[in-house]
Each structure stands twice: as C-alpha cells, then as structure tokens.
Coordinates of C-alpha atoms (C1' of nucleotides) in Angstrom, one line a residue:
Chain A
X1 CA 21.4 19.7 -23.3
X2 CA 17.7 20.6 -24.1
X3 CA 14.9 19.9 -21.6
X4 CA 14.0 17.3 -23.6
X5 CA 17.6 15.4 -23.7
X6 CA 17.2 15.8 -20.0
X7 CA 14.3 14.0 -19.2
X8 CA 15.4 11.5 -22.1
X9 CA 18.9 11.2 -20.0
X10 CA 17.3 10.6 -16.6
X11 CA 15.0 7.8 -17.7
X12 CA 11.8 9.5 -17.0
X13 CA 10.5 8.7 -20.0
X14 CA 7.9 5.9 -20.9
X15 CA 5.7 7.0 -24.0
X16 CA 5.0 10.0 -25.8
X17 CA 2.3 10.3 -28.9
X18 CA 4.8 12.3 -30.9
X19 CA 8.2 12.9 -29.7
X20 CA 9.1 15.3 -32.1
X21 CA 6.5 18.0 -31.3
X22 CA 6.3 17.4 -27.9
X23 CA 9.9 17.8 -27.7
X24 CA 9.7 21.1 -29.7
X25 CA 7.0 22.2 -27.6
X26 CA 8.3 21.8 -23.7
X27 CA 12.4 22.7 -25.2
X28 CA 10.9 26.0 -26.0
X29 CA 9.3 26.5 -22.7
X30 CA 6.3 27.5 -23.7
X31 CA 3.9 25.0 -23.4
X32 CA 0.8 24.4 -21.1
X33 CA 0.4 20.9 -19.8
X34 CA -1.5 19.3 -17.0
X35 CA -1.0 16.7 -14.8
X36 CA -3.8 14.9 -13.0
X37 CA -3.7 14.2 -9.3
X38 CA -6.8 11.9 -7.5
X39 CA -7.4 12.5 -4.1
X40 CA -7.4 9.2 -2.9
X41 CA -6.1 9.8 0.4
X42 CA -5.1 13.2 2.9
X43 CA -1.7 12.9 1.6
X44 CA 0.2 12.8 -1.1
X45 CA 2.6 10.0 -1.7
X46 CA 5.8 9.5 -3.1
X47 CA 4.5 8.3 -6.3
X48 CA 2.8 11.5 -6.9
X49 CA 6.2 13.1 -5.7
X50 CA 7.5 11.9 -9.2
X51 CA 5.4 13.6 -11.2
X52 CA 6.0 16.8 -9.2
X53 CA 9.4 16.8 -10.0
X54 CA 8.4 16.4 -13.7
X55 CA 6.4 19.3 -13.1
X56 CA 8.9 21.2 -11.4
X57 CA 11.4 20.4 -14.2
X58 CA 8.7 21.4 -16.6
X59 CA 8.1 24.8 -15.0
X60 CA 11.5 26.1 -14.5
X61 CA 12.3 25.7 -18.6
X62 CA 9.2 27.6 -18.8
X63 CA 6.4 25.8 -19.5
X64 CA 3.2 26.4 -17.9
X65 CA 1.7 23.4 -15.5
X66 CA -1.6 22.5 -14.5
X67 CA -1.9 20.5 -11.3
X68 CA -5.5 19.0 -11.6
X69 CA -6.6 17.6 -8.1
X70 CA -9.2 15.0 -9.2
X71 CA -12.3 16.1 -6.8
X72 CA -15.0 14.5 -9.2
X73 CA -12.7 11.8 -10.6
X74 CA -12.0 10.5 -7.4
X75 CA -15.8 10.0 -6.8
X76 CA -15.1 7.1 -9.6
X77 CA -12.2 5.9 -8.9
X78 CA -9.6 4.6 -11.5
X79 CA -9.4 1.2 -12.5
X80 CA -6.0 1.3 -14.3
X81 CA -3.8 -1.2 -13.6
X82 CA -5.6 -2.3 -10.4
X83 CA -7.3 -6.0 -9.6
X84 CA -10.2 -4.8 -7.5
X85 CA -12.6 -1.8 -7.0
X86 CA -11.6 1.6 -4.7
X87 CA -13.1 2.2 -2.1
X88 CA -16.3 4.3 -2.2
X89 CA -15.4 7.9 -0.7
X90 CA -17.7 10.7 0.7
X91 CA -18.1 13.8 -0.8
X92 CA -16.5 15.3 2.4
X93 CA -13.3 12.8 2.5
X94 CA -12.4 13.3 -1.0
X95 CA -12.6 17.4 -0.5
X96 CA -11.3 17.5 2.8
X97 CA -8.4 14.8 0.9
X98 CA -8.2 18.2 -2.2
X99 CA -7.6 20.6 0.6
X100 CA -4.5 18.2 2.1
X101 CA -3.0 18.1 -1.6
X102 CA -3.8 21.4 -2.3
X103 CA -1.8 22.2 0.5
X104 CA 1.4 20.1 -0.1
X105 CA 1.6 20.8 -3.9
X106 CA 2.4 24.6 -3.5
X107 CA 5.3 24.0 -1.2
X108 CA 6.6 22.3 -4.1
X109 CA 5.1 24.5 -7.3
X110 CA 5.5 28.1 -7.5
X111 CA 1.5 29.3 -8.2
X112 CA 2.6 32.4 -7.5
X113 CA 1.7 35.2 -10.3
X114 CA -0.1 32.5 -12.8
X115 CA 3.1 30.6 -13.1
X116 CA 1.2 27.4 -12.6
X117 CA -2.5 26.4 -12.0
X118 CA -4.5 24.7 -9.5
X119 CA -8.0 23.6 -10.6
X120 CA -10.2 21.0 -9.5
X121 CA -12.5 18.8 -11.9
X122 CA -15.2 18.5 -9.2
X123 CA -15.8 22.2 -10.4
X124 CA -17.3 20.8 -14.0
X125 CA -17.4 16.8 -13.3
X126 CA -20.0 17.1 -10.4
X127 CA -22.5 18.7 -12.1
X128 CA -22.5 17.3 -14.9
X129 CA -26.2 16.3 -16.8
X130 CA -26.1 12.7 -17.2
X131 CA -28.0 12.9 -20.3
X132 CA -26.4 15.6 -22.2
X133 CA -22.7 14.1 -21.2
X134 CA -23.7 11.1 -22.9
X135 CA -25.0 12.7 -26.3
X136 CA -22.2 14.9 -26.0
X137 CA -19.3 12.9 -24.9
X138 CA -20.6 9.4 -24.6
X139 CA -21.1 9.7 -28.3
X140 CA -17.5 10.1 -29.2
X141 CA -16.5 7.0 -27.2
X142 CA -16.1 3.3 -29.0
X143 CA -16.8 0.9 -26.3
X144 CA -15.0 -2.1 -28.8
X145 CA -11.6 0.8 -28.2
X146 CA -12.2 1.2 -24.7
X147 CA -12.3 -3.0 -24.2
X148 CA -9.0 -2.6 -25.8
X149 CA -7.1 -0.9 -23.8
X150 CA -4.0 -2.4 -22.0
X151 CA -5.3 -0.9 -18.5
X152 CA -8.4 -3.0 -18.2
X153 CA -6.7 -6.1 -18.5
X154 CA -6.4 -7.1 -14.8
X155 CA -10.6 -5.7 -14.6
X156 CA -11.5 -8.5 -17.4
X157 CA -11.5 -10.9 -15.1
X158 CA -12.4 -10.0 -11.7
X159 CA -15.0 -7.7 -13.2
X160 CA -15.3 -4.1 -13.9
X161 CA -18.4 -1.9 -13.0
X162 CA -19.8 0.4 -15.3
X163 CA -19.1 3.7 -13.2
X164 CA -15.6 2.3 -13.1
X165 CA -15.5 2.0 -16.9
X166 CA -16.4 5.4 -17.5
X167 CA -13.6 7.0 -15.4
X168 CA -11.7 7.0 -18.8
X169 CA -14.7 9.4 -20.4
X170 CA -14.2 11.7 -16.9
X171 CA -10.7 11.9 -18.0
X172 CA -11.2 12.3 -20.9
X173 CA -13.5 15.3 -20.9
X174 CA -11.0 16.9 -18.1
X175 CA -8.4 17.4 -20.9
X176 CA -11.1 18.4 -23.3
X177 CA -12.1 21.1 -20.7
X178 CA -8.7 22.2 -19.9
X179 CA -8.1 22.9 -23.6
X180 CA -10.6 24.7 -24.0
X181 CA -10.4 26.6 -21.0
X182 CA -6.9 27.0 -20.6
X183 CA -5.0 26.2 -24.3
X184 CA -3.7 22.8 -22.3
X185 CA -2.4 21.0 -25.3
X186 CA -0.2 18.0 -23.5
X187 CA -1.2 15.4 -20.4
X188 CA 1.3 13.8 -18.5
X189 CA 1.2 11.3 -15.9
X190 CA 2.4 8.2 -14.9
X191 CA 2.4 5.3 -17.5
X192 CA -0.4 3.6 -15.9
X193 CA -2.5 6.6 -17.3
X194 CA -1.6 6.0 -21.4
X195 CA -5.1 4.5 -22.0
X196 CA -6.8 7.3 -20.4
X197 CA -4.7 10.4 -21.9
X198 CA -4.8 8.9 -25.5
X199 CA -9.1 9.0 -24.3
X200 CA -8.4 12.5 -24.4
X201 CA -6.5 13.2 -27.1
X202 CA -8.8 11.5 -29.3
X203 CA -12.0 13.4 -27.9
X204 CA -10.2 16.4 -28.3
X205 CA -9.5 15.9 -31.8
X206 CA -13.4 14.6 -32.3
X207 CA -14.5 17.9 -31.0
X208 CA -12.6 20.4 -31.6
X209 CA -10.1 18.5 -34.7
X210 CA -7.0 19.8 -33.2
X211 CA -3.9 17.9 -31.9
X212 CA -2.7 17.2 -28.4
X213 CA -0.3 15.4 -26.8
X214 CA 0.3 12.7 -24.1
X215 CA 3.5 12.1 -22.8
X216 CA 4.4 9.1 -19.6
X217 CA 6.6 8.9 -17.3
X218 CA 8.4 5.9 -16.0
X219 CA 6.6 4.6 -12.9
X220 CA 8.6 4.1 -9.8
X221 CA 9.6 0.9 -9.7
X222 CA 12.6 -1.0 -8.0
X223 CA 14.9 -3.4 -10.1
X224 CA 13.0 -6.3 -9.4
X225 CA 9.9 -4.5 -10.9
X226 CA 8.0 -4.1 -7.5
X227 CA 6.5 -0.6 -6.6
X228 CA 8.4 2.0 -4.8
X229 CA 7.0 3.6 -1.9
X230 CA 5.2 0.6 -0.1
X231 CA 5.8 0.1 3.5
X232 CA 4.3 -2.8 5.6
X233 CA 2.1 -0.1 7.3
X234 CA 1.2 1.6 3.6
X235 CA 2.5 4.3 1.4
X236 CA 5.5 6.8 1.9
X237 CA 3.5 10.1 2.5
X238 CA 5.0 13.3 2.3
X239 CA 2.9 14.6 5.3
X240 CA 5.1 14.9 8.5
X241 CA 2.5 13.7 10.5
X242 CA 1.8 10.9 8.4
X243 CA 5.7 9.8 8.0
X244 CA 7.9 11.4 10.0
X245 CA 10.6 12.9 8.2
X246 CA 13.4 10.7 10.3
X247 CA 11.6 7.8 8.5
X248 CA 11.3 9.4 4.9
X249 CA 15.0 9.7 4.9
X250 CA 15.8 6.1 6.0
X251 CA 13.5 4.9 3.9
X252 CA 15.5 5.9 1.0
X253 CA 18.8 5.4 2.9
X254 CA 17.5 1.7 2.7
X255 CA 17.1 1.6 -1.2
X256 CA 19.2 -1.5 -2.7
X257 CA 22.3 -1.0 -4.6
X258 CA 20.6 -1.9 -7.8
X259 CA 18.1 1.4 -7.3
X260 CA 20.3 4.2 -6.1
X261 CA 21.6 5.4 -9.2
X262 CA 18.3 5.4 -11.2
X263 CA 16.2 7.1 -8.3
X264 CA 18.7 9.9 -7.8
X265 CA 18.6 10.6 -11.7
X266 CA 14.7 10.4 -11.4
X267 CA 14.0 12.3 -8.4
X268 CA 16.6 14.5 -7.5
X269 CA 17.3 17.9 -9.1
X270 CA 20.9 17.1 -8.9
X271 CA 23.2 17.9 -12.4
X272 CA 22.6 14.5 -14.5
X273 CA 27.2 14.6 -14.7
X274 CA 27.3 14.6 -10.9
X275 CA 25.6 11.4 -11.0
X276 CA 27.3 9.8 -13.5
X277 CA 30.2 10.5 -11.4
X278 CA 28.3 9.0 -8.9
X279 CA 27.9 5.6 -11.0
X280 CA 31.2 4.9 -11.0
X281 CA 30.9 4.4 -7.4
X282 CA 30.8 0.0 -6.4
X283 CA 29.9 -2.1 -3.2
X284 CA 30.6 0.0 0.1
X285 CA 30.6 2.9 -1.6
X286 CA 27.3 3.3 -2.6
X287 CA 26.3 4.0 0.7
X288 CA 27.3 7.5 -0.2
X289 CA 24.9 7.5 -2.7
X290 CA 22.3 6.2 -0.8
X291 CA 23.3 9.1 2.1
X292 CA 23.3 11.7 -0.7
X293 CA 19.5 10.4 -1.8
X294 CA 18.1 10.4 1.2
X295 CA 19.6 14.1 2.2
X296 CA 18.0 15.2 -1.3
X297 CA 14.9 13.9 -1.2
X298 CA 14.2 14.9 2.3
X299 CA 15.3 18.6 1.6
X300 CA 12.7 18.5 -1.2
X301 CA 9.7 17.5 0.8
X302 CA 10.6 18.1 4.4
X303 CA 13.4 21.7 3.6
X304 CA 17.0 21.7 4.5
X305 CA 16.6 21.8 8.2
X306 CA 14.5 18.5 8.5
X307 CA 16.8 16.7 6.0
X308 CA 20.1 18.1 8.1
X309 CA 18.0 16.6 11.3
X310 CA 17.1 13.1 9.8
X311 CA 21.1 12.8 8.8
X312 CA 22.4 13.6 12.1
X313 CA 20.1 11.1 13.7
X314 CA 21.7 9.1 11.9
X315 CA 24.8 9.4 12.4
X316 CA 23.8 9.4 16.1
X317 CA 22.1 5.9 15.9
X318 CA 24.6 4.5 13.2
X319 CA 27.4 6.1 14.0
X320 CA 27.1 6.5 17.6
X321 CA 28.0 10.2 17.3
X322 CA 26.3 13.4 17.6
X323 CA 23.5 13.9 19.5
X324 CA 20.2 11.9 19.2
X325 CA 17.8 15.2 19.5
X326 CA 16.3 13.5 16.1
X327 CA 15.7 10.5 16.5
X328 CA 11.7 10.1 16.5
X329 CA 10.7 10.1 20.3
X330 CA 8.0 8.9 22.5
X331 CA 6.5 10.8 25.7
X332 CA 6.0 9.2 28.5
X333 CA 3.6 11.1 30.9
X334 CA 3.2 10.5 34.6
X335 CA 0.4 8.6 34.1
X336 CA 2.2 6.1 32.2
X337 CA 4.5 4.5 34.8
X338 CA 2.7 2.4 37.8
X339 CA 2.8 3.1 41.5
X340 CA 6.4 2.1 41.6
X341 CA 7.3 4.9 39.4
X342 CA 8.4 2.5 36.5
X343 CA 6.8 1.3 33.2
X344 CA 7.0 -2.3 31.6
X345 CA 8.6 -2.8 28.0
X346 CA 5.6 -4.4 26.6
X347 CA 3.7 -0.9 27.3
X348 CA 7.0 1.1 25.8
X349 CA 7.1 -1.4 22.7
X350 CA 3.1 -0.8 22.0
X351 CA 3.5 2.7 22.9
X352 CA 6.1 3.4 20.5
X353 CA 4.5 1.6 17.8
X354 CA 7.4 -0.4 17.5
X355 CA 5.4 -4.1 18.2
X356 CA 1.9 -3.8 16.8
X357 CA 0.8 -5.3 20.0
X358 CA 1.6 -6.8 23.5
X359 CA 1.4 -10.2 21.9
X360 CA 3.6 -9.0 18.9
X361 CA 5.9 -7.5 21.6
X362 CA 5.9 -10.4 23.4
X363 CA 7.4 -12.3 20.7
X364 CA 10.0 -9.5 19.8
X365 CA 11.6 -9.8 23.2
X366 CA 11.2 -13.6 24.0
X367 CA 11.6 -15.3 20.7
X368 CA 13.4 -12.5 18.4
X369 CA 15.1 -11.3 20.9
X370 CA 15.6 -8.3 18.9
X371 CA 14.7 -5.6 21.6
X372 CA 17.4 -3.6 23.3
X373 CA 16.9 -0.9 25.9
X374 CA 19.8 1.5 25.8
X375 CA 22.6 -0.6 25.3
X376 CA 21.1 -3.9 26.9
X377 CA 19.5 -7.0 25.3
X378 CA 16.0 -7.5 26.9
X379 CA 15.3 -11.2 27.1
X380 CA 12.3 -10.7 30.2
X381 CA 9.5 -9.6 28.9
X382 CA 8.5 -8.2 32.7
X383 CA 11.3 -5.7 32.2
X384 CA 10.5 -2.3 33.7
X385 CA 12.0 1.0 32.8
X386 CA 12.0 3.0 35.8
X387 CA 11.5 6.6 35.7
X388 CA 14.7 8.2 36.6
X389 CA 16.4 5.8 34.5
X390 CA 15.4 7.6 31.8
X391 CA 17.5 10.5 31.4
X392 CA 17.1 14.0 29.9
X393 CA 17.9 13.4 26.7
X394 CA 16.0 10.1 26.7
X395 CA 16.7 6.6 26.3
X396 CA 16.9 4.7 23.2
X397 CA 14.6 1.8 22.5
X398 CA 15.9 -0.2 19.9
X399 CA 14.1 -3.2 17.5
X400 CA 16.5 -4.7 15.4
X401 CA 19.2 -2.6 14.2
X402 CA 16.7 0.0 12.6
X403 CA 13.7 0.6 14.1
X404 CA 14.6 3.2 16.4
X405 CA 12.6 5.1 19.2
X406 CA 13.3 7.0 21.9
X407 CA 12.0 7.4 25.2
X408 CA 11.4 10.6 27.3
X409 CA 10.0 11.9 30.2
X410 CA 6.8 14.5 29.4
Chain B
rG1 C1' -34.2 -12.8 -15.4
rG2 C1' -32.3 -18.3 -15.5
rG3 C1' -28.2 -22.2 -14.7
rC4 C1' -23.6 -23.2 -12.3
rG5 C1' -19.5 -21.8 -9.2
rG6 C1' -17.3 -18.7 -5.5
rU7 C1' -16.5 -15.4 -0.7
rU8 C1' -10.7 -18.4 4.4
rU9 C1' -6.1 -15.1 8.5
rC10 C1' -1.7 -8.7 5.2
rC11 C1' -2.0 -11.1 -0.2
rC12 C1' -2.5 -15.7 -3.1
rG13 C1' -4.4 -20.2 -1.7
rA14 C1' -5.3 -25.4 0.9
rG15 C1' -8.9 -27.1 4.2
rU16 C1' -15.8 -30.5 3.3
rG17 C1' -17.8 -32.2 11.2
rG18 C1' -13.4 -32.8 16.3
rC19 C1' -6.1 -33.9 15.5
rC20 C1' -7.8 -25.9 13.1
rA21 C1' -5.5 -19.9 15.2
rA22 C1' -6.4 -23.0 10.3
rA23 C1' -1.3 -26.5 5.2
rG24 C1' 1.8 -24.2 1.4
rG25 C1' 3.7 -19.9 -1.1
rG26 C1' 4.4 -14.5 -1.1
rG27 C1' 5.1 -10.2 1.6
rA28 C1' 6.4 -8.0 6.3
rC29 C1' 9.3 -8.3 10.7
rA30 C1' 13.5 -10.4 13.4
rG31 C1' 18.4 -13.4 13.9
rA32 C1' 23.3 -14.9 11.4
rC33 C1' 26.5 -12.9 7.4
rU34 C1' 27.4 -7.7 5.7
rG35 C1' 28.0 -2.0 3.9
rU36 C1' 21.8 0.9 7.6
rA37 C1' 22.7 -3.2 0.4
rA38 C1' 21.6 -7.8 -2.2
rA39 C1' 21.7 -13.0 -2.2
rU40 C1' 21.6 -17.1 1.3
rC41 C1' 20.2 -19.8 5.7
rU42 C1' 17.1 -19.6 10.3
rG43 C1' 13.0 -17.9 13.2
rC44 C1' 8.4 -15.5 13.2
rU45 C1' 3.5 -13.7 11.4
rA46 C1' -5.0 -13.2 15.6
rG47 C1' -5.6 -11.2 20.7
rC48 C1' -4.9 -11.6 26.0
rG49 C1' -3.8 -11.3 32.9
rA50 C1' -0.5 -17.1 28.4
rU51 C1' 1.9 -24.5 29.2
rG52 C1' -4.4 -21.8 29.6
rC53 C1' -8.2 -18.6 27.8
rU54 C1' -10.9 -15.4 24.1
rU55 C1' -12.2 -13.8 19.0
rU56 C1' -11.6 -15.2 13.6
rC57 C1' -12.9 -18.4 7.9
rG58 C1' -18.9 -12.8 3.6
rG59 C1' -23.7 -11.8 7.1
rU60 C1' -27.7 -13.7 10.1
rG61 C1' -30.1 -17.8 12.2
rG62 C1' -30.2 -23.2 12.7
rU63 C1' -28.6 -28.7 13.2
rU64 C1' -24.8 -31.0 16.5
rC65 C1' -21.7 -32.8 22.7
rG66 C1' -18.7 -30.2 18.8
rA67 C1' -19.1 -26.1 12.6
rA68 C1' -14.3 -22.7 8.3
rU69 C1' -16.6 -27.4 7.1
rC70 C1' -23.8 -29.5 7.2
rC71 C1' -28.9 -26.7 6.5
rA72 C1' -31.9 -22.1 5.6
rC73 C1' -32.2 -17.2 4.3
rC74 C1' -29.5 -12.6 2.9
rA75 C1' -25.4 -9.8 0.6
rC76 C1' -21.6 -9.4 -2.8
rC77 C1' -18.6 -11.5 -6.9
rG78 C1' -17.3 -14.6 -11.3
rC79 C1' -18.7 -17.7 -15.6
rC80 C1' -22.4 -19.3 -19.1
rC81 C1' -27.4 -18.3 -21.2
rA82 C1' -31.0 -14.0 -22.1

RNA sequence: GGGCGGUUUCCCGAGUGGCCAAAGGGGACAGACUGUAAAUCUGCUAGCGAUGCUUUCGGUGGUUCGAAUCCACCACCGCCCA
C-alpha cells in the first residue's frame, strides 16, 4: 500500500488540486511540503494534533515538512469558517504563544539533522512595506475571486474587516516565500484552509509560472458533524498543565460508538488491518476500542508512562482496582482546614475545580445530589472533611460518575 | 459622509417602566436507564454569610418611588445610499 493508499484508506483526505501528481510526489518520499500553524493560543490543540500526524506520516515515507508557526499571520487573524472577528493579540502574546508551539511540535517531529523545518512568517510578514506588497502582491489578487470563496461565507453577513480579508494575501505570499526559499511545492492543512492554499498556488504560478499543490485534510469532526476537541471549559490542549493527561485520556475514552473507529484510523499510527479488525467489534465491545484510543493517543502526546498512568487510574476509579496514585489530586495545606482541623465540601468542590463556584457547588450537593465523598452520598452542604480522615493515599471526591478528584494532605 | 436598524445571561433569541436573575431553544453539567456509549425521560444552568441580599441586559450620565425597558451623549456592528 503506497503512502498515498494510506492516507486515502484512513479518511484523511478532503481535497487535493491534482491527485495524481501529488500522489506521485509524497509516494516517492521526496517532496517538501508545509503546513501552517497560527499561534492563536500557548498551546496547541488537538486539532492541530491532526495535522501533525499527517506530518509525521509524511515525514517517515520521506518527504520533507515545513511546520510554519504563523507569528505574523496571527497578527491578522483568519476568518475562515468563523462568524465573528479574533481577538486582537499583542506582539508579545502571539511570540510568547510561537515559543509554546515551538516547543510541543518537536516532541512530535524529528528536526533533528534538516529532517524537517521550523520557520516562522513573522520573520518576512512583519516587515513587510505596505506599499511595495501591494504593487507586488496585491496586484496578482482578484477581489471579484476572493468574494468567491466558500470561506467567507459566514463573514458576508456579520461583516468582514479589511485586515481580515487580506489574511488570504498573507497566506498566500507565505507559500510563495517558502517556494522560493525552500523548493516547498505542496500546502496542507485542514479543509477549512482550501480558499487560502489555492491563494497561493495561484500567486505562485502568477509569479514564478510554476505548479504547486494543495492537498486537505478531513477536519475533526464527530458523526453528528460537531467539532472534536471542545470541552465546556475550551479546547483539548496538549500542554499537561493546560489538560492534564488523566483528562486527555478520558476524554477520548468518552468518544461515542459512532466515532471510535474513524478517529483511531485518523489519529493513531496503528496498522490500518488492526483496525479493521477492530471494526468488527459491536455494542459492549467497543469499549475496547475506545480503551485502545485513549492509550494511543495519550502515548503520542503525553509518552508511554503518562498514557500507562491515565489507564490505571482508570481502572482504579472504574474498576475499583489498582491503585489511585493517578487520579488528578488536590493539596490541601494546613491553611486550608479551620480551627477544628476540618474543611467544608463547598471549599473542596471550588478548590478542586469540580463546581465552578460555592453557589454552583451548592446546587451539586443539594439539588443534584451528585457529590460523593469516598464512598458516601453528601446531601448537607455543611459537610466537613476532617483532616485525619483523609488518609495517605487521599480521599476521592467524586461528581457524578466521572469527574474525579482527589484529596490529600500537603 | 447621509438614512434606517441593532448591541440581552456560555451561544442563539424573547422581553418596550414594577409580576425580571430575565421566556424559549441549543450547549454544558447532573439523575434514571446503560457499556465510563448513543437515544430517551427528568433536573439544573449569575454570585453570596441564602426562604433574604448583591451584581448583570454595549459604555457613561439622566428621568422616575422603581429602568434591560424612557431620554441624552459615546462606542461598536449591520443594511441601504454616496
């Protein structure tokens, strides 16, 4: 099975300019392609977590990848796809936010040796002459085109700013740039980004009259065609800090039955006939799928020993064996429990960031009733965990069946 | 630049002087059922020292016993005209 087949075979694939050549060109491992990653945030998410495995996939039939953090691009902002304007960012979040990705993209990429590239487009976007960029570039651009395209349609009705509508020339002249500079002849991305690759590929012909190529992958999307990787308190970062890794693996634990199959083929580096074993599996059994996810994609981001961690929590809190070392724990210091040596459960709850606050954990105790200290239901929201009931290994603090923390003494 | 319309709680969206912490829907969270799934049904969704109190309806100031609702100014946005 070619490289090609492969991605074909794990539904990665969304669009490609020409299927032929592109195929030709990444099967014989020999091709230089970038992928462009904005710094919206100090972490990246799982969505860019996708395209990392694309690149990964790319790199080890060996093809040559370009991870472009988007330093000046992310002073725009892209508008594909979205209903309202980004956020402004300063100069110092958005290269403090290149450092963080910098960061968590070469645990995942080998750079080592030239194998793969790191560039930012802040290094050329930034300085840019307003003037000369738009006799130079601006020229090649056909507004009537741009209007077009499929990724403004959510803009042409709230509105659309003009700095906004010129990301696509930023991207644009990146790919230009990186062909020039570095013989990049294909941009991926996700599909949200077809508009703004085919920008390119059309400037780069303009300029120079030679082809490239744009190829998307599938975006992340559950059965019911809602994004992946939302959580009620935001995205699923990869950062420990920022998601604990205990979390990351329940969160694809959790996946529905209709998902498991197609995020395992997407994500995971696991042989495409293992998972069609794996599809055979029905009801119940899928569970084992969903196990084997969760182990896979927390080894990737987090290593083995984080993913072996997250399982036997687990199991611990599932199961009710093993031991519950990994279960995401709260500290309680001295200072924490009152003269009588004890601390209520509202505090514990708020603490733990289990009840967003005492009112919220009010409600979770008197009118859920969903809290559970150790083994017991807590209906009395005056409760009080004293401090030698607590023992060494701590003292499990439950919310629902799920939402798990534990309690130990500093 | 001119005319008209808009800005509501996580999101959409109702509300045009007291009965408004604000309808309805979505999402999130929780309960039942399950398989740590889906579907379904139910509850819940500003904060707090909690049968009460405090803050919230773009911003500031005003009218009023009382304002999300009325007035003035400001900001931002949309549509139409230039």
């Amino acid at each position: 099975m070619t490289l090609y087949e492969e991605l074909q075979a794990r539904g990665l694939l969304a669009q490609l300019t020409d299927e032929k050549e592109i195929a030709d060109l990444i099967n014989a491992g020999k091709a230089t392609f970038y992928i462009g990653f904005d710094p919206t945030a100090d972490s990246l998410h799982v969505g860019h977590f996708m395209a990392l495995t694309l690149m990964k996939r790319l790199q080890q039939a060996g093809n040559k990848p370009i991870a472009l953090v988007g330093g000046g691009t992310a002073m725009i902002g892209d508008p594909s796809g979205r209903t309202d304007m980004r956020k402004m960012m300063t100069v110092e979040t958005i290269d403090h936010n290149v450092e963080c990705f910098k960061k968590q993209m070469s645990r995942f990429i080998d750079f080592s040796d030239n194998k793969a590239l790191i560039v930012n487009n802040a290094d050329w976007l930034r300085n840019l002459n307003f003037l000369e960029f738009m006799r130079d570039i601006g020229s090649q651009f056909n507004v009537n085109e741009m209007l077009r395209a499929r990724c403004y349609v959510n803009r042409m009705e709230k509105g659309l700013s003009f700095l906004e509508f010129s990301y696509m020339l930023m991207q644009s002249y990146d790919f230009y740039r990186l062909y020039k500079d570095y013989g990049c002849q294909m941009q991926f991305g996700g599909d949200d980004q077809w508009s703004n690759m085919l920008g390119g590929i059309d400037l780069i012909r303009k300029k120079e009259g030679k082809d490239a190529y744009a190829m998307t992958i599938n975006l992340l999307l559950k059965h019911d065609g809602t994004k992946m990787g939302k959580t009620a308190g935001g995205a699923v970062w990869l950062d420990p800090d920022k998601y604990k890794p205990y979390d990351f693996y329940q969160y694809w634990r959790n996946v529905d039955d209709a998902d498991v199959l197609k995020f395992l083929r997407m994500m995971t580096f696991l042989p495409l006939e293992q998972i069609d074993e794996m599809d055979k599996w029905e009801g119940s059994q899928l569970n084992e799928a969903k196990r084997i996810l969760a182990y896979e994609l927390t080894s990737m981001v987090h290593g083995e020993d984080e993913a072996k961690k997250a399982e036997a929590g687990a199991k611990a809190v599932f199961m009710g064996t093993g031991s519950l070392d990994t279960v995401p724990s709260v500290e309680l210091k001295d200072e924490d429990f009152n003269e009588n040596g004890a601390i209520d459960i509202i505090t514990v709850l708020v603490k733990s960031g289990q009840c967003s606050s005492r009112s919220d954990a009010r409600r979770s105790i008197t009118k859920d009733h969903s809290i559970s200290v150790g083994d017991k239901k807590i209906d009395d929201f005056t409760y009080e965990i004293k401090k030698e009931d607590i023992p060494e290994e701590g003292l499990l603090v439950k919310k629902g069946k799920k939402n798990i923390k534990k309690i130990v003494r500093a």
